[in-house]
Amino acid sequence: MRSLVFIVAAAFLLTPAGPAAAAGQHGQPELPATRAHMPATSSCAQCHTCDKPTAAEPCLVNCPRHGGHFYGSHDVGEGPDVVVIGQLANLYKPVVFSHKLHAVMADMNGGCTNCHHYSEQSGVIPPCRECHAVDRQDADLSMPALKGAYHRQCINCHLDWSGEGSCSYCHEESGSAAGAVVHDPTDIVGIQHPKIEAVETYTYETSYADGPVVTFHHADHVEMFGQACVDCHQGDSCKRCHHGENQAAVPRTLDHVASCYTCHAERDCGFCHRQESTPRFDHARSTGFDLKDYHGGVSCQTCHSTPDHFRTPSSRCGDCHIHWEVGNFDHALTGLKLDDIHVEVDCTSCHAGGDYNRTPSCTDCHDEPMLPKQWPGTGPRTKM
Amino acid sequence: MVTRRDFFKITGTAAGTAAVALAGVETAQARPALDPDRMGVLCDFTFCIGCRRCEYACAGENGLPQGALESYDDKSLLEKTRRPDRQTFTVINRYPALAGQSGSLDVKVNCLHCEHPACVSACPVSALVKNARGPVTYDASRCIGCRYCMVACPFQIPAYEYNEPLTPRVMKCTLCSDRILAEGGIPACVEICPAETMVYGTRDALLKVAHDRIRNHPGRYVDHVYGEYEAGGTSWLYLCDRSFQEVDLPAVANQSPAEVTEAIQHGIFRGFTGPLMVFILTSVILKSAGKGPGQAREDKHE
């Protein structure tokens, strides 16, 4: 036993010392408390151009790539219609990129920042090549060269929704045979996404016993209620439409109809869940107010300015037509052109209480014996 | 009195203790130091587009059977899981998109060029060597075909030319050592990749880039750089949007398998100390064991 103790003791003596303490870390630069330094990246030179940046003179490079440096609000219409990328003229014909098409569709998911991860403080978006060098930069491994940057932007999305990843999808070889498609930038200036042929009405069978059928009139929402795609399709990618498979398999959850609540917040279940499918919206049938000629062409929001207003619509013309008064209303629009005497009469003198739905009678003002043979005006009811 | 069972217990413990005691000293001396600026490749699976251009370039660079470039457009191969073999040093495998996300994931598989390679440790003739600059290189003229390297590799990468009866070779990615050890060269797969899925640089710089990406794009990656610590660290580093085991990269210990085996082997035999101790111990035991029964016999006579 004594020999065993000896061996164990010897083993401990022979054991080498543990690893030395970890090497000291390069400290974060000290900045005033009000200005936090960004998380440390690969090297100082990634963001600073000088050796010793200070809070007063940080000498920041033009194009920091991280942290969402995208300034200013940009509108889809601002950008160019097409961008012709011709850096590889020796190998390929220029790539014609339909910028507007992408910008419009990207509005539904991420917007400009999908591709433009940086803009200057002034809002100016520099071209990719301003930061991404044509050749690989061994000095800065964190930034892809121009080729990698372009390809990452395009191919990952296109592979995803169209399965297209071949070179020829974008590049056409300079020496390609005659007969191949030749991109002419002027052909597709202002190219838009083709009109989306949406289904007019969706009818869903649900497990809700009291109202298993949900009818959604897509056409009503787009054409009649003036909803923009992005109002409901927020976050949708190209793949939602361009994948062609098992869209029906996408489970319909309450999340799926979250956008409905934006307008239909206070509706109960029965508003959507019915025993059978419902017809498209008809203002006359649903509300008893026929829009007829003049109101038919007016957007819903013109009269119903807020969602609440849909529930308590006014039937009093004056509630909307507040600017109508003697002198600026062409009474002939109603089919009756007032004569010189009556045109000067205050509206409410004839339309008692501002109730314009009721056609006034002469006897409202005049004694019966004094009634003229004709109405105080001329002209049949005419359309504008 | 020492029984037979006790004898084995004591000698076994002694040998093991000696091995562990000597391990650290021994391995540090046995391995040549790696270059602090040794090179590596950071491969970001989330950028891979599965174009298989790397397979094409690799085949050409290494004199392997190489089809026409167009033949690599066949994406049906991506659907089944492939492994590198004697004719293919690198393969791309495709994995379906994560639930609720779009986009499949393409994963490049090849030799990771361990920092402390088990294959090099296992090779009895030093046909496989870890170059201080990064690559694990193979010298076919030294190889005796024992294939210990194939058994030792925790990633099961080396393949063997069983079809070559006279001059079989162990086949695996070379990290294009001929190219990169010459000034300014980069591996063929890195060079051809159109999406810059791979970045070639010093391993230290690549680790920083990898961790920056994870920090700057939360949600895009799992917070794990595969190869930073796996099997004692590897020259290839991987970034992924899901657990690496989901893309069939093995969960290997952070300690190199070579470190464990070398600790035992080198420890036991270093300076003959271990065997000598066992010899002394055995002598002591045998001596005392011989005395015991003898006394007993004497007692019996009395």
XYZ file of C-alpha atoms in Angstrom:
686
model
C 0.000 0.000 0.000
C 2.832 2.363 0.817
C 4.112 2.001 -2.735
C 0.729 3.048 -4.130
C 0.776 6.236 -2.070
C 4.255 6.938 -3.405
C 3.113 6.575 -6.998
C 0.135 8.879 -6.546
C 2.321 11.471 -4.870
C 4.836 11.215 -7.691
C 2.077 11.701 -10.209
C 1.031 14.961 -8.587
C 4.583 16.215 -8.515
C 5.030 15.455 -12.189
C 1.791 17.121 -13.246
C 2.607 20.256 -15.209
C 1.321 23.596 -14.027
C -2.099 24.673 -15.305
C -2.358 26.946 -18.306
C -1.187 30.456 -17.758
C -3.787 33.085 -17.075
C -5.715 34.200 -20.127
C -4.041 36.947 -22.066
C -5.340 40.439 -21.445
C -8.078 41.699 -23.759
C -7.803 44.740 -25.916
C -9.868 47.341 -24.100
C -12.878 49.133 -25.526
C -12.197 52.765 -26.356
C -13.504 55.120 -23.721
C -16.244 57.402 -24.892
C -18.425 59.954 -23.121
C -21.371 58.226 -21.496
C -23.797 59.822 -23.885
C -22.220 58.144 -26.914
C -21.973 54.422 -26.675
C -19.440 52.722 -28.864
C -20.831 50.172 -31.262
C -20.095 46.557 -30.400
C -16.437 45.933 -31.198
C -16.015 44.525 -34.665
C -13.085 42.825 -36.328
C -10.788 45.796 -36.305
C -10.807 49.524 -35.632
C -10.058 50.144 -39.300
C -13.389 48.645 -40.212
C -15.098 51.820 -39.062
C -12.332 54.379 -38.494
C -9.985 55.775 -41.096
C -7.402 57.224 -38.698
C -5.159 55.436 -36.223
C -6.424 57.184 -33.109
C -10.083 58.108 -33.416
C -11.478 60.333 -30.681
C -15.006 61.191 -29.676
C -14.543 64.613 -31.219
C -13.015 63.302 -34.408
C -14.105 59.734 -34.891
C -13.018 59.798 -38.575
C -15.659 57.225 -39.417
C -15.513 55.487 -42.756
C -18.240 56.209 -45.202
C -19.876 52.845 -45.142
C -20.345 51.009 -41.869
C -22.120 47.857 -42.776
C -23.819 46.834 -39.598
C -26.404 48.166 -37.264
C -29.012 49.296 -39.766
C -27.416 52.522 -40.948
C -30.195 53.401 -43.295
C -31.217 56.985 -42.979
C -34.113 58.955 -44.335
C -37.449 57.751 -45.586
C -37.500 56.560 -49.119
C -40.467 56.147 -51.369
C -40.816 53.372 -53.860
C -41.218 55.883 -56.637
C -37.926 57.635 -55.850
C -35.613 54.975 -57.145
C -34.642 54.337 -60.718
C -36.891 52.174 -62.857
C -34.039 49.995 -64.013
C -30.401 49.636 -63.059
C -27.988 48.486 -65.716
C -25.037 46.671 -64.196
C -22.233 46.498 -66.702
C -19.120 45.807 -64.645
C -18.450 42.512 -66.382
C -18.686 43.818 -69.913
C -15.738 41.671 -70.953
C -17.571 38.495 -69.985
C -21.257 39.174 -70.073
C -23.725 41.569 -71.506
C -24.920 44.079 -68.911
C -27.378 42.802 -66.358
C -30.578 44.783 -66.531
C -32.092 44.884 -63.076
C -35.729 45.898 -62.840
C -35.356 48.076 -59.777
C -38.866 49.438 -59.648
C -40.442 46.019 -59.877
C -38.377 44.849 -56.936
C -38.983 48.031 -54.971
C -42.747 47.841 -55.350
C -42.945 44.223 -54.326
C -40.415 44.651 -51.528
C -42.803 47.151 -50.009
C -44.665 44.191 -48.581
C -41.646 42.774 -46.827
C -38.774 44.832 -45.514
C -38.871 47.613 -48.072
C -35.695 49.318 -49.267
C -33.581 47.818 -46.493
C -34.055 44.373 -47.961
C -31.189 45.224 -50.278
C -29.962 48.681 -49.255
C -28.385 48.131 -45.869
C -26.767 51.526 -45.810
C -27.476 55.101 -46.771
C -25.654 58.261 -45.939
C -26.950 60.658 -43.293
C -28.369 62.774 -46.084
C -30.410 59.816 -47.259
C -28.302 59.287 -50.356
C -27.887 55.598 -51.129
C -24.422 54.917 -52.540
C -23.989 52.319 -55.256
C -22.812 48.882 -54.066
C -19.413 49.251 -55.737
C -18.582 52.278 -53.622
C -17.906 49.987 -50.662
C -17.683 46.518 -52.171
C -14.416 46.262 -54.078
C -14.247 44.322 -57.304
C -11.412 42.122 -56.009
C -11.359 40.212 -52.742
C -9.982 42.324 -49.928
C -7.644 40.263 -47.789
C -7.297 43.179 -45.386
C -10.998 43.158 -44.517
C -12.486 39.687 -44.535
C -15.798 40.817 -43.133
C -17.019 42.472 -46.337
C -17.758 40.463 -49.463
C -16.327 41.644 -52.748
C -18.695 43.081 -55.334
C -19.399 39.743 -56.992
C -20.281 38.062 -53.731
C -22.348 41.046 -52.595
C -24.425 41.104 -55.778
C -24.906 37.372 -55.878
C -25.983 37.164 -52.264
C -28.574 39.862 -52.863
C -30.052 38.205 -55.917
C -29.534 34.478 -55.848
C -30.676 33.639 -52.362
C -34.110 35.166 -52.981
C -34.463 33.895 -56.518
C -33.479 30.394 -55.526
C -36.021 30.566 -52.801
C -39.045 31.539 -54.798
C -38.306 30.576 -58.365
C -35.615 27.934 -57.983
C -33.595 29.946 -60.500
C -29.913 29.995 -59.695
C -28.312 29.528 -63.056
C -25.881 32.154 -64.343
C -27.879 32.701 -67.502
C -30.906 33.836 -65.527
C -29.201 37.216 -65.164
C -26.016 37.030 -67.246
C -25.897 36.632 -70.947
C -22.512 35.839 -72.344
C -21.009 38.579 -74.487
C -20.363 36.217 -77.345
C -23.675 34.390 -77.111
C -25.300 33.203 -80.284
C -27.689 35.351 -82.247
C -31.278 34.744 -81.400
C -30.745 34.866 -77.695
C -32.796 37.380 -75.775
C -31.082 40.739 -75.897
C -31.942 42.974 -72.998
C -32.809 46.454 -74.095
C -33.063 48.686 -71.064
C -35.602 50.879 -72.757
C -37.941 47.941 -73.160
C -38.579 47.543 -69.495
C -38.339 51.054 -68.148
C -40.964 51.289 -65.478
C -41.668 47.605 -65.559
C -44.193 46.686 -62.948
C -45.188 43.454 -61.421
C -47.830 41.938 -63.693
C -51.332 42.424 -62.409
C -51.947 39.800 -59.790
C -54.957 37.731 -60.711
C -56.288 37.175 -57.251
C -59.245 34.969 -56.543
C -62.371 37.088 -56.251
C -63.825 35.293 -53.265
C -62.336 32.839 -50.803
C -64.678 30.535 -48.917
C -63.198 28.778 -45.906
C -64.665 25.829 -44.060
C -63.868 26.179 -40.374
C -64.434 24.061 -37.287
C -66.488 26.788 -35.603
C -69.834 25.102 -35.044
C -71.973 28.243 -34.811
C -70.729 29.502 -38.138
C -68.529 27.135 -40.046
C -68.394 29.122 -43.273
C -66.189 32.202 -43.638
C -66.493 34.115 -46.853
C -63.774 36.577 -47.756
C -64.389 38.761 -50.779
C -60.850 39.675 -51.821
C -62.135 41.709 -54.757
C -64.323 43.839 -52.488
C -61.372 44.741 -50.300
C -59.131 45.638 -53.222
C -61.540 47.223 -55.671
C -64.260 48.619 -53.447
C -62.580 49.298 -50.120
C -59.313 50.441 -51.689
C -57.026 48.305 -49.553
C -53.388 48.250 -50.679
C -51.640 44.878 -50.894
C -49.333 45.771 -48.041
C -52.272 46.515 -45.744
C -52.906 42.788 -45.383
C -49.871 41.125 -46.946
C -47.349 42.630 -44.563
C -44.331 40.342 -44.358
C -45.267 38.193 -47.301
C -42.364 37.111 -49.464
C -42.339 36.378 -53.184
C -42.543 32.737 -52.261
C -46.072 33.102 -50.981
C -47.284 33.287 -54.533
C -44.317 32.045 -56.510
C -43.818 28.674 -55.005
C -46.790 26.957 -56.465
C -47.054 24.294 -53.856
C -49.240 23.537 -50.859
C -50.532 27.065 -50.327
C -53.750 25.386 -49.248
C -51.767 23.563 -46.603
C -50.803 26.800 -44.871
C -52.755 26.652 -41.629
C -55.236 29.462 -41.117
C -54.747 30.685 -37.602
C -55.923 33.806 -35.862
C -52.534 35.280 -36.717
C -53.415 34.800 -40.333
C -56.445 37.075 -40.020
C -54.735 39.597 -37.748
C -54.881 42.218 -40.466
C -58.691 41.894 -40.571
C -58.871 43.298 -37.059
C -57.259 46.515 -38.210
C -60.657 47.496 -39.556
C -63.043 44.955 -38.087
C -61.787 45.273 -34.539
C -65.092 45.256 -32.727
C -66.927 42.734 -34.792
C -68.082 39.559 -33.130
C -67.462 36.058 -34.439
C -70.689 36.007 -36.367
C -69.524 38.861 -38.575
C -67.327 36.427 -40.492
C -68.584 33.024 -39.367
C -71.867 32.244 -41.052
C -73.887 29.166 -41.776
C -73.428 29.716 -45.469
C -71.393 31.884 -47.781
C -72.316 35.517 -48.135
C -72.650 37.569 -51.318
C -70.366 40.471 -52.197
C -70.954 43.781 -50.499
C -73.910 45.819 -51.690
C -74.323 49.208 -50.041
C -78.030 49.437 -50.743
C -78.806 45.976 -49.402
C -76.585 46.172 -46.338
C -77.306 49.738 -45.280
C -80.501 50.736 -47.048
C -78.735 53.658 -48.719
C -78.383 53.283 -52.448
C -75.212 55.006 -53.582
C -76.712 55.703 -56.997
C -74.854 57.845 -59.487
C -72.861 60.328 -57.477
C -71.840 58.402 -54.383
C -71.024 55.230 -56.328
C -67.749 56.623 -57.581
C -66.633 57.935 -54.216
C -64.230 55.955 -52.024
C -65.623 54.615 -48.762
C -63.221 56.713 -46.728
C -64.529 59.948 -48.249
C -67.735 59.494 -46.264
C -66.605 57.049 -43.619
C -63.437 58.744 -42.499
C -62.684 56.388 -39.635
C -63.521 52.731 -39.076
C -65.939 53.809 -36.339
C -67.742 55.911 -38.835
C -68.773 52.822 -40.775
C -71.011 51.800 -37.943
C -72.773 55.144 -37.471
C -73.049 56.622 -40.922
C -74.951 59.850 -41.250
C -77.864 60.099 -43.608
C -77.749 63.854 -43.456
C -76.100 65.309 -46.557
C -74.953 68.376 -44.648
C -72.847 66.257 -42.315
C -70.540 65.505 -45.216
C -71.270 68.367 -47.598
C -70.449 71.010 -45.064
C -69.190 73.425 -47.672
C -72.458 73.497 -49.598
C -74.381 76.687 -49.186
C -76.226 79.196 -51.283
C -74.074 80.316 -54.149
C -71.727 77.340 -54.446
C -74.121 74.462 -54.927
C -75.350 73.737 -58.424
C -78.895 72.693 -57.650
C -79.298 71.567 -61.259
C -77.329 68.429 -60.263
C -80.405 67.241 -58.426
C -82.457 67.565 -61.592
C -84.071 70.847 -60.701
C -82.524 74.140 -61.765
C -83.709 76.848 -59.437
C -84.978 80.112 -60.845
C -83.470 83.466 -59.952
C -85.765 83.969 -56.976
C -85.302 80.566 -55.328
C -81.585 80.314 -55.957
C -81.125 83.058 -53.403
C -83.200 81.265 -50.774
C -81.325 79.626 -47.929
C -81.138 75.832 -48.338
C -82.818 75.056 -45.035
C -85.743 77.350 -45.890
C -87.016 74.683 -48.258
C -85.204 71.635 -46.784
C -86.487 72.001 -43.273
C -84.088 70.831 -40.597
C -81.408 70.046 -43.193
C -83.222 66.897 -44.258
C -82.293 66.689 -47.915
C -83.665 63.203 -48.380
C -87.199 64.470 -48.340
C -88.296 66.301 -51.429
C -89.776 69.624 -50.282
C -93.253 70.582 -51.201
C -94.362 74.065 -52.369
C -96.956 74.068 -49.653
C -94.215 73.938 -47.071
C -93.739 77.656 -47.770
C -96.576 78.775 -49.971
C -100.301 78.783 -49.402
C -102.006 76.451 -51.813
C -103.869 79.101 -53.879
C -100.606 80.825 -54.635
C -98.979 77.774 -56.175
C -97.575 78.401 -59.606
C -98.419 76.128 -62.441
C -94.866 74.999 -62.704
C -92.020 74.227 -60.306
C -89.827 77.183 -59.514
C -87.131 76.234 -61.988
C -86.509 74.452 -65.255
C -84.940 71.389 -66.737
C -85.413 67.693 -66.461
C -83.260 65.703 -64.112
C -79.913 65.428 -65.877
C -76.839 63.461 -65.290
C -73.484 65.105 -65.100
C -1.497 -9.853 1.625
C -2.064 -8.963 -2.034
C -4.625 -10.973 -3.955
C -4.582 -11.439 -7.685
C -7.440 -8.930 -7.990
C -5.548 -6.337 -5.959
C -2.495 -6.810 -8.125
C -4.328 -5.800 -11.269
C -5.990 -2.901 -9.506
C -2.715 -1.482 -8.314
C -0.758 -1.923 -11.506
C -3.601 -0.561 -13.624
C -3.966 2.532 -11.459
C -0.234 3.070 -11.481
C 0.030 2.945 -15.256
C -2.937 5.279 -15.744
C -1.723 7.767 -13.180
C 1.708 7.853 -14.734
C 0.191 8.436 -18.155
C -1.984 11.330 -17.022
C 0.827 12.853 -15.028
C 3.097 13.003 -18.017
C 0.512 13.861 -20.630
C 0.709 17.631 -20.712
C 4.474 17.779 -20.870
C 4.667 15.122 -23.499
C 2.111 16.428 -26.019
C 3.496 19.914 -25.874
C 6.873 18.634 -26.861
C 5.695 16.106 -29.446
C 3.734 18.500 -31.652
C 5.417 21.114 -33.804
C 4.081 24.590 -33.021
C 1.434 25.942 -35.369
C 1.970 29.241 -37.122
C 0.044 31.996 -35.255
C -0.999 33.246 -38.705
C -2.067 29.840 -39.942
C -4.774 29.935 -42.530
C -8.319 28.644 -42.490
C -11.632 28.951 -44.246
C -14.861 30.336 -42.825
C -17.815 28.708 -44.559
C -21.210 30.346 -43.976
C -23.869 27.809 -44.913
C -26.552 30.498 -44.970
C -24.971 32.029 -48.069
C -24.459 28.808 -50.006
C -26.647 28.606 -53.098
C -25.898 24.981 -53.876
C -24.424 25.718 -57.303
C -21.769 22.999 -56.792
C -19.104 25.125 -58.465
C -16.820 24.236 -55.548
C -17.176 20.550 -56.401
C -16.268 21.372 -59.988
C -13.234 23.450 -59.088
C -12.078 20.921 -56.490
C -12.173 18.069 -58.975
C -10.152 20.054 -61.477
C -7.601 21.183 -58.941
C -6.996 17.710 -57.551
C -7.051 15.748 -60.795
C -10.269 13.972 -59.866
C -12.949 12.918 -62.370
C -14.484 16.217 -63.435
C -17.599 16.451 -65.580
C -18.499 19.389 -67.768
C -19.405 22.517 -65.803
C -23.027 22.161 -66.920
C -23.235 18.709 -65.372
C -22.876 20.339 -61.967
C -26.150 22.172 -62.553
C -27.880 18.892 -61.725
C -29.410 19.789 -58.384
C -31.118 16.441 -57.888
C -27.898 15.192 -56.301
C -28.347 17.696 -53.496
C -31.448 15.967 -52.293
C -29.722 12.871 -50.995
C -27.024 13.096 -48.370
C -23.609 12.439 -49.882
C -20.210 12.003 -48.294
C -16.789 12.892 -49.663
C -15.237 9.839 -51.303
C -12.116 8.846 -53.209
C -13.260 10.768 -56.275
C -14.877 13.741 -54.557
C -13.114 15.719 -51.878
C -16.036 18.036 -51.217
C -19.803 17.683 -51.574
C -22.806 19.924 -51.041
C -25.820 18.521 -49.226
C -29.179 20.263 -49.103
C -31.379 20.399 -46.020
C -34.979 21.618 -45.997
C -35.910 25.051 -44.660
C -36.545 25.426 -40.966
C -40.209 25.384 -40.008
C -41.777 28.752 -40.659
C -38.824 30.027 -42.638
C -38.106 30.094 -46.316
C -35.011 28.859 -48.037
C -33.287 25.511 -47.840
C -29.793 25.238 -46.405
C -26.858 23.956 -48.421
C -24.001 22.463 -46.471
C -20.468 21.923 -47.715
C -18.717 18.803 -46.432
C -14.959 18.235 -46.627
C -11.906 17.610 -44.462
C -11.864 20.220 -41.689
C -8.072 20.157 -41.318
C -7.946 19.792 -37.532
C -5.514 21.804 -35.485
C -4.424 18.597 -33.768
C -5.479 15.937 -36.268
C -6.262 12.421 -35.105
C -5.328 11.095 -38.550
C -1.833 12.555 -38.263
C -1.500 11.132 -34.785
C -2.662 7.722 -35.888
C -0.430 7.561 -38.968
C 2.547 5.341 -38.063
C 4.690 6.543 -40.974
C 3.940 10.283 -41.000
C 2.343 10.099 -44.405
C -0.167 12.600 -43.045
C 1.329 15.785 -41.643
C -0.209 18.911 -40.153
C 1.445 21.841 -41.857
C 2.133 24.740 -39.521
C 0.287 26.997 -41.973
C -2.947 25.020 -41.689
C -3.433 22.194 -44.157
C -3.182 18.505 -43.264
C -1.133 17.141 -46.146
C -0.703 13.597 -47.384
C 2.378 11.970 -48.876
C 1.363 8.874 -50.815
C 4.974 7.702 -51.116
C 5.164 7.199 -47.342
C 1.729 5.635 -46.935
C 1.668 1.932 -46.074
C -2.096 1.640 -46.485
C -2.897 0.794 -42.868
C -5.911 3.136 -43.005
C -5.604 3.988 -39.311
C -6.332 7.570 -40.369
C -9.763 6.547 -41.609
C -10.583 4.980 -38.262
C -9.121 7.850 -36.281
C -10.896 10.748 -38.042
C -13.777 11.993 -35.863
C -15.468 13.341 -39.005
C -15.005 10.158 -41.064
C -13.472 12.036 -43.957
C -10.496 10.100 -45.415
C -11.438 7.739 -48.229
C -9.349 4.969 -49.722
C -8.722 3.851 -53.269
C -9.822 0.262 -52.782
C -10.104 -0.007 -56.546
C -6.362 0.548 -56.994
C -4.694 -2.784 -56.231
C -1.110 -1.596 -56.645
C -1.009 2.097 -55.703
C -3.948 2.809 -53.435
C -3.995 6.208 -51.802
C -5.865 7.820 -48.934
C -8.017 10.518 -50.506
C -9.192 13.716 -48.819
C -9.293 17.482 -49.233
C -5.821 19.008 -49.370
C -6.935 22.564 -48.588
C -5.207 23.167 -51.918
C -1.921 23.170 -50.012
C 0.054 23.563 -53.242
C -1.834 26.755 -53.971
C -2.053 28.293 -50.534
C 1.489 27.532 -49.440
C 2.646 29.432 -52.482
C 2.314 33.168 -51.956
C -1.096 34.653 -52.681
C -2.942 31.469 -53.528
C -6.385 30.624 -52.183
C -8.221 27.294 -52.241
C -9.953 26.535 -55.520
C -13.390 26.149 -53.933
C -13.100 29.502 -52.181
C -11.977 31.163 -55.378
C -14.825 29.928 -57.553
C -17.707 30.419 -55.099
C -20.016 33.034 -56.653
C -21.679 33.965 -53.356
C -18.495 34.169 -51.315
C -19.917 31.543 -49.020
C -16.335 30.891 -48.002
C -13.774 33.372 -46.774
C -10.101 32.425 -46.736
C -7.840 34.072 -44.193
C -5.948 33.618 -40.969
C -7.854 31.473 -38.520
C -7.817 34.168 -35.855
C -9.235 36.791 -38.204
C -11.904 34.383 -39.429
C -13.035 33.622 -35.882
C -13.514 37.335 -35.307
C -15.474 37.670 -38.534
C -17.603 34.678 -37.578
C -18.468 36.017 -34.138
C -19.130 39.477 -35.600
C -21.626 37.974 -38.002
C -23.409 36.139 -35.223
C -23.574 39.316 -33.163
C -24.557 41.604 -36.017
C -27.244 39.317 -37.417
C -29.111 37.895 -34.453
C -31.615 35.331 -35.594
C -29.667 34.429 -38.674
C -27.262 32.055 -36.940
C -27.008 29.761 -33.973
C -24.417 31.177 -31.602
C -21.842 28.550 -32.405
C -18.833 28.549 -34.699
C -18.332 24.901 -35.565
C -14.630 24.117 -35.622
C -13.618 26.778 -33.140
C -13.260 24.155 -30.434
C -14.488 20.907 -31.989
C -11.868 18.166 -31.882
C -9.409 20.683 -30.500
C -10.199 23.221 -33.210
C -10.191 22.948 -36.997
C -8.944 25.072 -39.866
C -12.416 25.095 -41.417
C -15.001 27.057 -39.486
C -18.730 26.786 -40.103
C -21.676 29.099 -39.507
C -25.198 27.731 -39.639
C -28.813 28.689 -38.967
C -29.516 25.566 -36.934
C -27.789 23.054 -34.701
C -24.866 21.529 -36.566
C -26.065 18.070 -35.672
C -29.160 18.760 -37.786
C -26.893 19.034 -40.813
C -25.069 15.846 -39.923
C -21.948 17.385 -38.461
C -21.036 15.231 -35.460
C -21.058 16.539 -31.911
C -17.433 15.844 -31.112
C -15.641 16.709 -27.893
C -13.625 19.893 -27.684
C -10.559 17.881 -26.877
C -8.819 16.373 -29.862
C -9.090 12.575 -29.854
C -5.379 12.594 -30.596
C -4.751 14.429 -27.373
C -6.362 11.641 -25.371
C -4.590 8.775 -27.093
C -1.262 10.556 -27.211
C -1.530 11.379 -23.531
C -1.850 7.701 -22.711
C 0.659 6.365 -25.185
C 3.326 8.991 -24.794
C 2.743 9.197 -21.071
C 3.272 5.518 -20.459
C 6.432 5.265 -22.469
C 8.034 8.638 -21.868
C 11.624 8.112 -20.737
C 10.603 4.559 -19.901
C 9.409 5.961 -16.551
C 5.983 4.316 -16.660
C 7.138 0.808 -17.482
C 9.948 1.154 -14.961
C 7.482 2.100 -12.249
C 5.270 -0.829 -13.139
C 8.348 -3.064 -13.041
C 9.377 -1.761 -9.601
C 5.852 -2.030 -8.293
C 5.508 -5.533 -9.614
C 8.789 -6.514 -7.995
C 7.687 -5.108 -4.665
C 4.362 -6.881 -4.850
C 5.908 -10.142 -5.900
C 8.488 -9.912 -3.166
C 5.894 -9.295 -0.487
C 3.625 -11.902 -2.044
C 6.461 -14.453 -1.942
C 7.094 -13.682 1.731
C 3.485 -14.120 2.775
C 2.800 -17.717 1.856
C 6.304 -18.674 2.998
C 5.565 -17.418 6.490
C 2.259 -19.178 6.405
C 4.019 -22.399 5.567
C 6.464 -21.849 8.427
C 3.539 -21.243 10.777
C 1.974 -24.477 9.619
C 5.194 -26.381 10.368
C 5.183 -25.010 13.856
